[in-house]
Amino acid sequence: MSYRGALIGCGFFAQNHMHAWADLPGARIVAVCDLDPAKAARFGETFGAQPFTDPAAMLAEIQPDFTDIATTVASHRALVELAASHSRAVICQKPYAETYADGAAMVAACQRASVPLLVHENFRWQLPFRRLKAELDSGIVGRPTFLRLAFRHAFDIYAGQPYLAEVQDLALSDVGLHLFDVARFLCGDVVRITCETRRLNPRVKGEDSFVALLRHADGATSSVECSFFSPVAPDPFPQTLAWLECTDGIMEVDTGYRLRIHRDGQVTESSVEPDVPAWGEKPWHGVQDSVRAFQAHVVAVLDGEAEPQPSGAHNLETLALALAAAKSARSGETQAIARPPSTSEGVSR
Ligand SMILES: NC(=O)c1ccc[n+]([C@@H]2O[C@H](COP(=O)([O-])OP(=O)(O)OC[C@H]3O[C@@H](n4cnc5c(N)ncnc54)[C@H](O)[C@@H]3O)[C@@H](O)[C@H]2O)c1
């Protein structure tokens, strides 16, 4: 059984989606769509799919098992609402929504249609984080007490994604959402957040760095750092470094995908470097492998063997965290996460 998929948005990152789908025996992309006819035609030709320029026409004709939305955020709500009525599962890239109201409407549309909504939060599917979670679940290091996540680099992300230079809450909305999802994945739900943001690169419009302090429901704290203007040598991009203290040990993920586990006065070291896919290359392999792992999970969801990780409803609360972080940075005040933020608020773009 191979599920028939349709992809919307034939841009920079969707190439990873297409290659990873081609690797998976359980799914194949039969149709692709982009408003730009040249991009749709190029993807169609490269990956052997029928090209379209109108998402509604494509979905009405193809009636796919799943729709994979890889466009930028402004189009997500309309496309998720459309796809919910034409497919058995909907996948949406992050940032999932610009406002809490849009995100809630997307969750509601998929609930009304009884189709699962998955958010392409591939960071939690990166091999180092899957391994940290497996070690936590095994119980050998006990419960988390402190997490530090650091995504700091000076790689020119604007060459491949020029639109990022115009985004207001850049670091929070681009990578902050991924990091907050990882913090929730490892340490559970968050009850309050404090955040500082800064614009460091004079060439970009928005704040390209932040530091956030998260208090988790069970008492653990997380320090989450992100900077797109930190010239480190060698540059760890696109790796996220992690330090996770637990009641019975410490786990750290260092540059070069080194995992160290400190327990009982001893440290053991191993590699958590993923293979480079046949279609991939370094330094992107950590990301490319995570896309493949996430999409294999989508097939498991379609098979009825897994629950969405993360679902739209779960990611709505991660969006709430990013909105609260932006509010904290503007107001200088800690934000409680007990209630969703006002539906009129959004991460500025
Ligand atoms: N998960 C990750 O690690 C990761 C990495 C990079 C980008 N992203 C996300 O992927 C998304 C796409 O980013 P990108 O850099 O590939 O953008 P991009 O601009 O290169 O590609 C988006 C494409 O979508 C098309 N499009 C826009 N609206 C459309 C619509 N209504 N119907 C059909 N086509 C439409 C555009 O013409 C464009 O070709 C963004 O939300 C971005 O944040 C995620």
CSV table of C-alpha atoms and ligand atoms in Angstrom, one decimal:
chain,number,residue,atom,x,y,z
A,1,MET,CA,0.0,0.0,0.0
A,2,SER,CA,1.4,3.3,-1.0
A,3,TYR,CA,-0.4,6.5,0.0
A,4,ARG,CA,-1.0,9.2,-2.7
A,5,GLY,CA,0.2,12.6,-1.7
A,6,ALA,CA,-0.1,16.2,-3.1
A,7,LEU,CA,2.5,18.8,-2.3
A,8,ILE,CA,1.7,22.6,-2.3
A,9,GLY,CA,4.7,25.0,-2.5
A,10,CYS,CA,7.6,24.0,-4.7
A,11,GLY,CA,10.2,26.3,-3.0
A,12,PHE,CA,13.5,26.1,-1.1
A,13,PHE,CA,12.7,23.6,1.6
A,14,ALA,CA,10.1,21.5,-0.3
A,15,GLN,CA,13.0,19.9,-2.2
A,16,ASN,CA,13.8,18.0,1.1
A,17,HIS,CA,10.2,16.9,1.4
A,18,MET,CA,10.2,15.6,-2.2
A,19,HIS,CA,13.4,13.7,-1.9
A,20,ALA,CA,12.3,12.2,1.5
A,21,TRP,CA,8.9,11.2,0.1
A,22,ALA,CA,10.7,9.5,-2.8
A,23,ASP,CA,12.8,7.5,-0.2
A,24,LEU,CA,9.7,6.2,1.6
A,25,PRO,CA,8.1,3.0,0.2
A,26,GLY,CA,4.8,3.8,2.0
A,27,ALA,CA,4.0,7.1,0.1
A,28,ARG,CA,4.5,8.9,-3.2
A,29,ILE,CA,3.8,12.4,-4.3
A,30,VAL,CA,1.5,12.2,-7.4
A,31,ALA,CA,0.8,16.0,-7.8
A,32,VAL,CA,2.7,19.2,-7.0
A,33,CYS,CA,1.4,22.8,-7.0
A,34,ASP,CA,3.0,26.3,-7.0
A,35,LEU,CA,1.5,29.7,-7.9
A,36,ASP,CA,4.7,30.0,-10.0
A,37,PRO,CA,4.2,27.7,-13.1
A,38,ALA,CA,8.0,27.4,-13.7
A,39,LYS,CA,8.5,26.0,-10.1
A,40,ALA,CA,5.6,23.6,-10.4
A,41,ALA,CA,6.8,22.4,-13.8
A,42,ARG,CA,10.4,21.9,-12.5
A,43,PHE,CA,9.2,19.9,-9.5
A,44,GLY,CA,6.8,17.9,-11.6
A,45,GLU,CA,9.6,17.0,-14.1
A,46,THR,CA,12.2,16.2,-11.5
A,47,PHE,CA,10.0,14.1,-9.3
A,48,GLY,CA,7.6,12.6,-11.8
A,49,ALA,CA,4.4,14.3,-10.5
A,50,GLN,CA,1.6,16.1,-12.2
A,51,PRO,CA,2.1,19.9,-12.0
A,52,PHE,CA,-0.6,22.4,-11.0
A,53,THR,CA,-0.8,26.1,-10.3
A,54,ASP,CA,-4.1,26.2,-8.5
A,55,PRO,CA,-4.3,24.2,-5.2
A,56,ALA,CA,-8.1,24.0,-5.3
A,57,ALA,CA,-8.1,22.5,-8.8
A,58,MET,CA,-5.3,20.1,-7.9
A,59,LEU,CA,-7.0,18.8,-4.8
A,60,ALA,CA,-10.5,18.5,-6.5
A,61,GLU,CA,-8.9,16.4,-9.3
A,62,ILE,CA,-6.4,14.4,-7.3
A,63,GLN,CA,-8.3,13.7,-4.0
A,64,PRO,CA,-5.0,12.7,-2.4
A,65,ASP,CA,-4.6,10.5,0.8
A,66,PHE,CA,-2.5,13.4,2.2
A,67,THR,CA,-1.7,17.0,1.4
A,68,ASP,CA,1.8,18.3,2.3
A,69,ILE,CA,1.8,22.1,2.6
A,70,ALA,CA,5.3,23.6,2.3
A,71,THR,CA,4.4,27.3,1.5
A,72,THR,CA,5.3,30.2,3.8
A,73,VAL,CA,3.0,31.0,6.7
A,74,ALA,CA,0.7,33.7,5.2
A,75,SER,CA,-1.0,31.0,3.0
A,76,HIS,CA,-1.2,28.3,5.6
A,77,ARG,CA,-4.7,28.9,7.0
A,78,ALA,CA,-6.5,28.9,3.6
A,79,LEU,CA,-4.6,25.9,2.4
A,80,VAL,CA,-5.1,23.8,5.5
A,81,GLU,CA,-8.9,24.6,5.4
A,82,LEU,CA,-9.0,23.6,1.7
A,83,ALA,CA,-6.9,20.5,2.2
A,84,ALA,CA,-9.0,19.3,5.2
A,85,SER,CA,-12.0,18.8,2.8
A,86,HIS,CA,-10.0,16.9,0.2
A,87,SER,CA,-7.6,14.6,1.9
A,88,ARG,CA,-7.3,12.0,4.7
A,89,ALA,CA,-4.4,13.8,6.5
A,90,VAL,CA,-3.0,17.3,6.3
A,91,ILE,CA,0.7,18.3,7.0
A,92,CYS,CA,1.6,21.9,7.4
A,93,GLN,CA,5.1,23.5,7.6
A,94,LYS,CA,6.1,25.7,10.5
A,95,PRO,CA,5.5,28.5,11.5
A,96,TYR,CA,2.1,26.8,11.4
A,97,ALA,CA,0.1,30.1,11.9
A,98,GLU,CA,0.8,33.8,12.2
A,99,THR,CA,-1.8,34.2,15.0
A,100,TYR,CA,-3.5,32.1,17.6
A,101,ALA,CA,-6.8,32.6,15.9
A,102,ASP,CA,-5.6,31.3,12.6
A,103,GLY,CA,-4.0,28.3,14.3
A,104,ALA,CA,-7.2,27.5,16.2
A,105,ALA,CA,-9.2,27.8,13.0
A,106,MET,CA,-6.9,25.3,11.3
A,107,VAL,CA,-7.2,22.8,14.1
A,108,ALA,CA,-11.0,23.3,14.1
A,109,ALA,CA,-11.2,22.7,10.3
A,110,CYS,CA,-9.4,19.4,10.5
A,111,GLN,CA,-11.4,18.3,13.5
A,112,ARG,CA,-14.7,19.1,11.7
A,113,ALA,CA,-13.4,17.0,8.7
A,114,SER,CA,-12.1,14.3,11.1
A,115,VAL,CA,-8.6,14.3,9.5
A,116,PRO,CA,-5.3,14.4,11.4
A,117,LEU,CA,-3.4,17.7,11.2
A,118,LEU,CA,0.4,17.3,11.6
A,119,VAL,CA,2.9,20.1,11.9
A,120,HIS,CA,6.2,19.7,10.2
A,121,GLU,CA,8.2,20.3,13.4
A,122,ASN,CA,11.2,18.3,12.2
A,123,PHE,CA,13.6,19.4,15.0
A,124,ARG,CA,12.1,17.0,17.5
A,125,TRP,CA,12.7,14.3,14.8
A,126,GLN,CA,16.5,15.1,14.6
A,127,LEU,CA,18.5,12.1,15.7
A,128,PRO,CA,20.1,13.7,18.8
A,129,PHE,CA,16.7,14.7,20.2
A,130,ARG,CA,15.1,11.3,19.5
A,131,ARG,CA,18.1,9.8,21.3
A,132,LEU,CA,17.8,12.2,24.3
A,133,LYS,CA,14.1,11.4,24.6
A,134,ALA,CA,14.7,7.6,24.4
A,135,GLU,CA,17.3,7.9,27.2
A,136,LEU,CA,14.9,9.9,29.3
A,137,ASP,CA,12.1,7.4,28.7
A,138,SER,CA,14.4,4.6,29.6
A,139,GLY,CA,14.7,6.2,33.1
A,140,ILE,CA,18.5,5.9,33.4
A,141,VAL,CA,19.1,9.6,34.0
A,142,GLY,CA,15.9,10.3,36.0
A,143,ARG,CA,13.7,13.4,35.5
A,144,PRO,CA,14.8,16.6,33.8
A,145,THR,CA,15.6,19.6,36.1
A,146,PHE,CA,17.4,21.9,33.6
A,147,LEU,CA,17.7,22.2,29.8
A,148,ARG,CA,19.8,24.5,27.8
A,149,LEU,CA,19.3,24.6,24.0
A,150,ALA,CA,21.6,26.8,21.9
A,151,PHE,CA,21.2,27.5,18.2
A,152,ARG,CA,23.8,30.1,17.5
A,153,HIS,CA,25.6,30.6,14.2
A,154,ALA,CA,26.4,33.1,11.4
A,155,PHE,CA,25.5,30.9,8.4
A,156,ASP,CA,24.0,33.1,5.6
A,157,ILE,CA,20.4,31.8,5.8
A,158,TYR,CA,19.2,34.8,3.7
A,159,ALA,CA,20.8,33.4,0.6
A,160,GLY,CA,18.4,30.5,0.4
A,161,GLN,CA,15.5,32.2,2.1
A,162,PRO,CA,15.6,36.0,1.2
A,163,TYR,CA,12.2,36.6,2.7
A,164,LEU,CA,13.6,36.0,6.2
A,165,ALA,CA,15.4,39.4,6.1
A,166,GLU,CA,12.0,41.1,6.2
A,167,VAL,CA,10.5,39.1,9.2
A,168,GLN,CA,10.0,41.2,12.4
A,169,ASP,CA,10.2,38.5,15.1
A,170,LEU,CA,12.7,36.6,13.0
A,171,ALA,CA,14.5,34.3,15.5
A,172,LEU,CA,11.4,33.6,17.5
A,173,SER,CA,9.2,32.7,14.5
A,174,ASP,CA,11.7,30.9,12.4
A,175,VAL,CA,13.8,28.7,14.8
A,176,GLY,CA,12.3,29.7,18.2
A,177,LEU,CA,9.2,27.6,17.5
A,178,HIS,CA,11.3,24.6,16.8
A,179,LEU,CA,13.3,25.1,20.0
A,180,PHE,CA,10.2,25.6,22.1
A,181,ASP,CA,8.8,22.4,20.6
A,182,VAL,CA,12.0,20.5,21.6
A,183,ALA,CA,11.9,22.0,25.1
A,184,ARG,CA,8.3,20.7,25.5
A,185,PHE,CA,9.2,17.4,23.9
A,186,LEU,CA,11.9,16.8,26.5
A,187,CYS,CA,10.7,18.7,29.6
A,188,GLY,CA,6.9,18.9,29.2
A,189,ASP,CA,4.5,21.8,29.2
A,190,VAL,CA,5.5,25.4,30.1
A,191,VAL,CA,3.7,27.5,32.6
A,192,ARG,CA,5.7,30.8,32.2
A,193,ILE,CA,8.2,32.5,30.0
A,194,THR,CA,10.6,35.5,30.0
A,195,CYS,CA,12.3,36.6,26.9
A,196,GLU,CA,14.8,39.2,25.5
A,197,THR,CA,15.2,39.8,21.8
A,198,ARG,CA,17.8,41.8,19.8
A,199,ARG,CA,18.5,42.7,16.3
A,200,LEU,CA,22.2,42.1,15.7
A,201,ASN,CA,22.7,41.9,11.9
A,202,PRO,CA,22.2,45.4,10.5
A,203,ARG,CA,21.2,43.9,7.1
A,204,VAL,CA,18.0,42.4,8.4
A,205,LYS,CA,14.7,44.1,9.5
A,206,GLY,CA,13.8,41.9,12.6
A,207,GLU,CA,15.2,40.7,15.8
A,208,ASP,CA,17.6,37.9,14.8
A,209,SER,CA,18.5,36.7,18.3
A,210,PHE,CA,16.7,35.9,21.6
A,211,VAL,CA,17.2,34.3,25.0
A,212,ALA,CA,14.2,32.8,26.7
A,213,LEU,CA,13.8,31.3,30.2
A,214,LEU,CA,11.0,28.7,30.5
A,215,ARG,CA,9.5,27.3,33.6
A,216,HIS,CA,8.0,23.8,33.0
A,217,ALA,CA,4.9,22.5,34.8
A,218,ASP,CA,6.9,20.0,36.8
A,219,GLY,CA,9.4,22.5,38.0
A,220,ALA,CA,12.3,22.1,35.4
A,221,THR,CA,13.7,25.2,33.8
A,222,SER,CA,14.9,25.7,30.2
A,223,SER,CA,17.2,28.3,28.8
A,224,VAL,CA,16.6,28.6,25.1
A,225,GLU,CA,19.1,30.7,23.0
A,226,CYS,CA,19.1,31.5,19.4
A,227,SER,CA,21.2,33.8,17.3
A,228,PHE,CA,21.7,34.1,13.5
A,229,PHE,CA,24.7,36.5,14.0
A,230,SER,CA,27.2,34.7,16.1
A,231,PRO,CA,30.4,34.0,14.0
A,232,VAL,CA,31.6,30.8,15.6
A,233,ALA,CA,34.5,28.8,14.1
A,234,PRO,CA,33.8,26.1,13.0
A,235,ASP,CA,30.2,27.1,12.6
A,236,PRO,CA,27.9,24.5,14.1
A,237,PHE,CA,25.0,25.4,11.7
A,238,PRO,CA,22.4,23.8,11.5
A,239,GLN,CA,23.1,21.8,14.7
A,240,THR,CA,21.3,22.7,17.9
A,241,LEU,CA,23.6,22.1,21.0
A,242,ALA,CA,21.9,20.8,24.1
A,243,TRP,CA,22.7,20.3,27.8
A,244,LEU,CA,20.1,18.4,29.8
A,245,GLU,CA,20.5,18.0,33.6
A,246,CYS,CA,18.4,15.3,35.2
A,247,THR,CA,17.9,14.0,38.8
A,248,ASP,CA,20.3,11.0,38.1
A,249,GLY,CA,22.7,12.3,35.3
A,250,ILE,CA,23.5,14.9,32.7
A,251,MET,CA,23.3,14.5,28.9
A,252,GLU,CA,24.9,16.8,26.4
A,253,VAL,CA,24.9,17.1,22.7
A,254,ASP,CA,28.0,18.9,21.4
A,255,THR,CA,29.3,20.0,18.0
A,256,GLY,CA,30.0,17.2,15.6
A,257,TYR,CA,27.0,15.3,17.0
A,258,ARG,CA,28.8,14.0,20.1
A,259,LEU,CA,26.5,12.7,22.8
A,260,ARG,CA,28.0,12.6,26.3
A,261,ILE,CA,26.1,11.0,29.2
A,262,HIS,CA,27.5,11.9,32.7
A,263,ARG,CA,26.4,9.4,35.4
A,264,ASP,CA,27.8,8.1,38.7
A,265,GLY,CA,31.0,10.1,38.2
A,266,GLN,CA,31.6,8.6,34.7
A,267,VAL,CA,31.1,10.0,31.2
A,268,THR,CA,30.3,7.9,28.2
A,269,GLU,CA,30.6,9.3,24.7
A,270,SER,CA,28.9,8.2,21.4
A,271,SER,CA,28.0,9.6,18.1
A,272,VAL,CA,24.4,10.8,17.2
A,273,GLU,CA,25.3,11.8,13.7
A,274,PRO,CA,22.8,10.7,11.2
A,275,ASP,CA,23.7,9.2,7.8
A,276,VAL,CA,23.9,11.5,4.9
A,277,PRO,CA,20.9,10.6,2.6
A,278,ALA,CA,21.9,9.6,-1.0
A,279,TRP,CA,20.2,12.9,-2.1
A,280,GLY,CA,21.6,14.9,0.7
A,281,GLU,CA,24.9,16.6,1.8
A,282,LYS,CA,26.7,17.9,4.8
A,283,PRO,CA,26.0,20.1,6.8
A,284,TRP,CA,22.3,19.6,5.9
A,285,HIS,CA,22.2,15.9,6.7
A,286,GLY,CA,20.9,16.4,10.3
A,287,VAL,CA,17.9,18.3,8.9
A,288,GLN,CA,17.4,16.1,5.8
A,289,ASP,CA,17.4,12.9,8.0
A,290,SER,CA,14.9,14.6,10.3
A,291,VAL,CA,12.5,15.3,7.4
A,292,ARG,CA,12.7,11.7,6.4
A,293,ALA,CA,12.0,10.5,10.0
A,294,PHE,CA,9.1,12.9,10.3
A,295,GLN,CA,7.6,11.8,7.0
A,296,ALA,CA,8.0,8.1,7.9
A,297,HIS,CA,6.0,9.1,11.0
A,298,VAL,CA,3.2,10.6,8.8
A,299,VAL,CA,3.0,7.2,7.0
A,300,ALA,CA,2.6,5.5,10.5
A,301,VAL,CA,-0.2,8.0,11.3
A,302,LEU,CA,-2.0,7.1,8.0
A,303,ASP,CA,-1.5,3.4,8.9
A,304,GLY,CA,-3.3,4.1,12.2
A,305,GLU,CA,-0.1,3.1,14.1
A,306,ALA,CA,0.8,6.4,15.6
A,307,GLU,CA,-0.6,9.7,16.9
A,308,PRO,CA,0.5,13.0,15.2
A,309,GLN,CA,3.8,14.3,16.6
A,310,PRO,CA,3.2,17.1,16.9
A,311,SER,CA,-0.5,17.6,16.1
A,312,GLY,CA,-1.9,21.0,15.2
A,313,ALA,CA,-3.5,21.2,18.6
A,314,HIS,CA,-0.2,20.6,20.4
A,315,ASN,CA,1.6,23.0,18.1
A,316,LEU,CA,-1.0,25.7,18.8
A,317,GLU,CA,0.3,25.7,22.4
A,318,THR,CA,3.9,26.0,21.1
A,319,LEU,CA,2.7,29.0,19.0
A,320,ALA,CA,1.2,30.5,22.2
A,321,LEU,CA,4.6,30.2,23.8
A,322,ALA,CA,6.3,32.1,20.9
A,323,LEU,CA,3.6,34.8,21.0
A,324,ALA,CA,4.1,35.1,24.8
A,325,ALA,CA,7.9,35.3,24.3
A,326,ALA,CA,7.4,38.1,21.8
A,327,LYS,CA,5.1,39.9,24.3
A,328,SER,CA,7.6,39.4,27.1
A,329,ALA,CA,10.4,40.9,25.0
A,330,ARG,CA,8.2,44.0,24.2
A,331,SER,CA,6.9,44.5,27.8
A,332,GLY,CA,9.9,43.4,29.8
A,333,GLU,CA,7.5,41.2,31.9
A,334,THR,CA,7.3,37.4,32.5
A,335,GLN,CA,4.2,35.9,30.8
A,336,ALA,CA,2.0,33.2,32.3
A,337,ILE,CA,1.1,30.5,29.8
A,338,ALA,CA,-2.0,29.2,31.6
A,339,ARG,CA,-4.4,30.9,29.2
A,340,PRO,CA,-4.0,31.2,25.4
A,341,PRO,CA,-3.0,34.7,24.3
A,342,SER,CA,-5.6,37.1,22.8
A,343,THR,CA,-6.6,35.9,19.3
A,344,SER,CA,-5.7,39.3,17.9
A,345,GLU,CA,-2.1,38.8,18.8
A,346,GLY,CA,0.5,37.6,16.3
A,347,VAL,CA,4.2,37.2,15.9
A,348,SER,CA,5.0,40.2,13.8
A,349,ARG,CA,6.2,39.5,10.2
B,1,LIG,N1,11.3,22.7,9.1
B,1,LIG,C1,12.4,23.3,8.7
B,1,LIG,O1,13.5,23.0,9.1
B,1,LIG,C2,12.3,24.5,7.7
B,1,LIG,C3,13.4,25.0,7.0
B,1,LIG,C4,13.2,26.0,6.1
B,1,LIG,C5,11.9,26.5,5.8
B,1,LIG,N2,10.9,26.0,6.5
B,1,LIG,C6,9.5,26.5,6.3
B,1,LIG,O2,9.0,26.0,5.1
B,1,LIG,C7,8.1,27.0,4.5
B,1,LIG,C8,8.5,27.3,3.1
B,1,LIG,O3,9.8,27.9,3.2
B,1,LIG,P1,10.7,28.1,1.9
B,1,LIG,O4,12.0,28.7,2.3
B,1,LIG,O5,10.7,26.8,1.1
B,1,LIG,O6,9.9,29.2,1.1
B,1,LIG,P2,9.9,29.5,-0.5
B,1,LIG,O7,9.4,30.9,-0.6
B,1,LIG,O8,11.2,29.1,-1.1
B,1,LIG,O9,8.8,28.5,-1.1
B,1,LIG,C9,7.4,28.7,-0.9
B,1,LIG,C10,6.7,28.4,-2.2
B,1,LIG,O10,5.3,28.4,-2.0
B,1,LIG,C11,4.7,29.0,-3.1
B,1,LIG,N3,3.4,29.4,-2.7
B,1,LIG,C12,3.1,30.4,-1.8
B,1,LIG,N4,1.7,30.5,-1.6
B,1,LIG,C13,1.2,29.5,-2.4
B,1,LIG,C14,-0.2,29.1,-2.6
B,1,LIG,N5,-1.2,29.7,-2.0
B,1,LIG,N6,-0.4,28.1,-3.4
B,1,LIG,C15,0.7,27.5,-4.0
B,1,LIG,N7,2.0,27.8,-3.9
B,1,LIG,C16,2.2,28.8,-3.0
B,1,LIG,C17,5.6,30.1,-3.5
B,1,LIG,O11,5.4,30.5,-4.9
B,1,LIG,C18,7.0,29.4,-3.3
B,1,LIG,O12,7.5,28.8,-4.4
B,1,LIG,C19,8.2,28.2,5.5
B,1,LIG,O13,7.0,28.2,6.3
B,1,LIG,C20,9.5,28.0,6.3
B,1,LIG,O14,9.4,28.6,7.6
B,1,LIG,C21,11.0,25.0,7.4
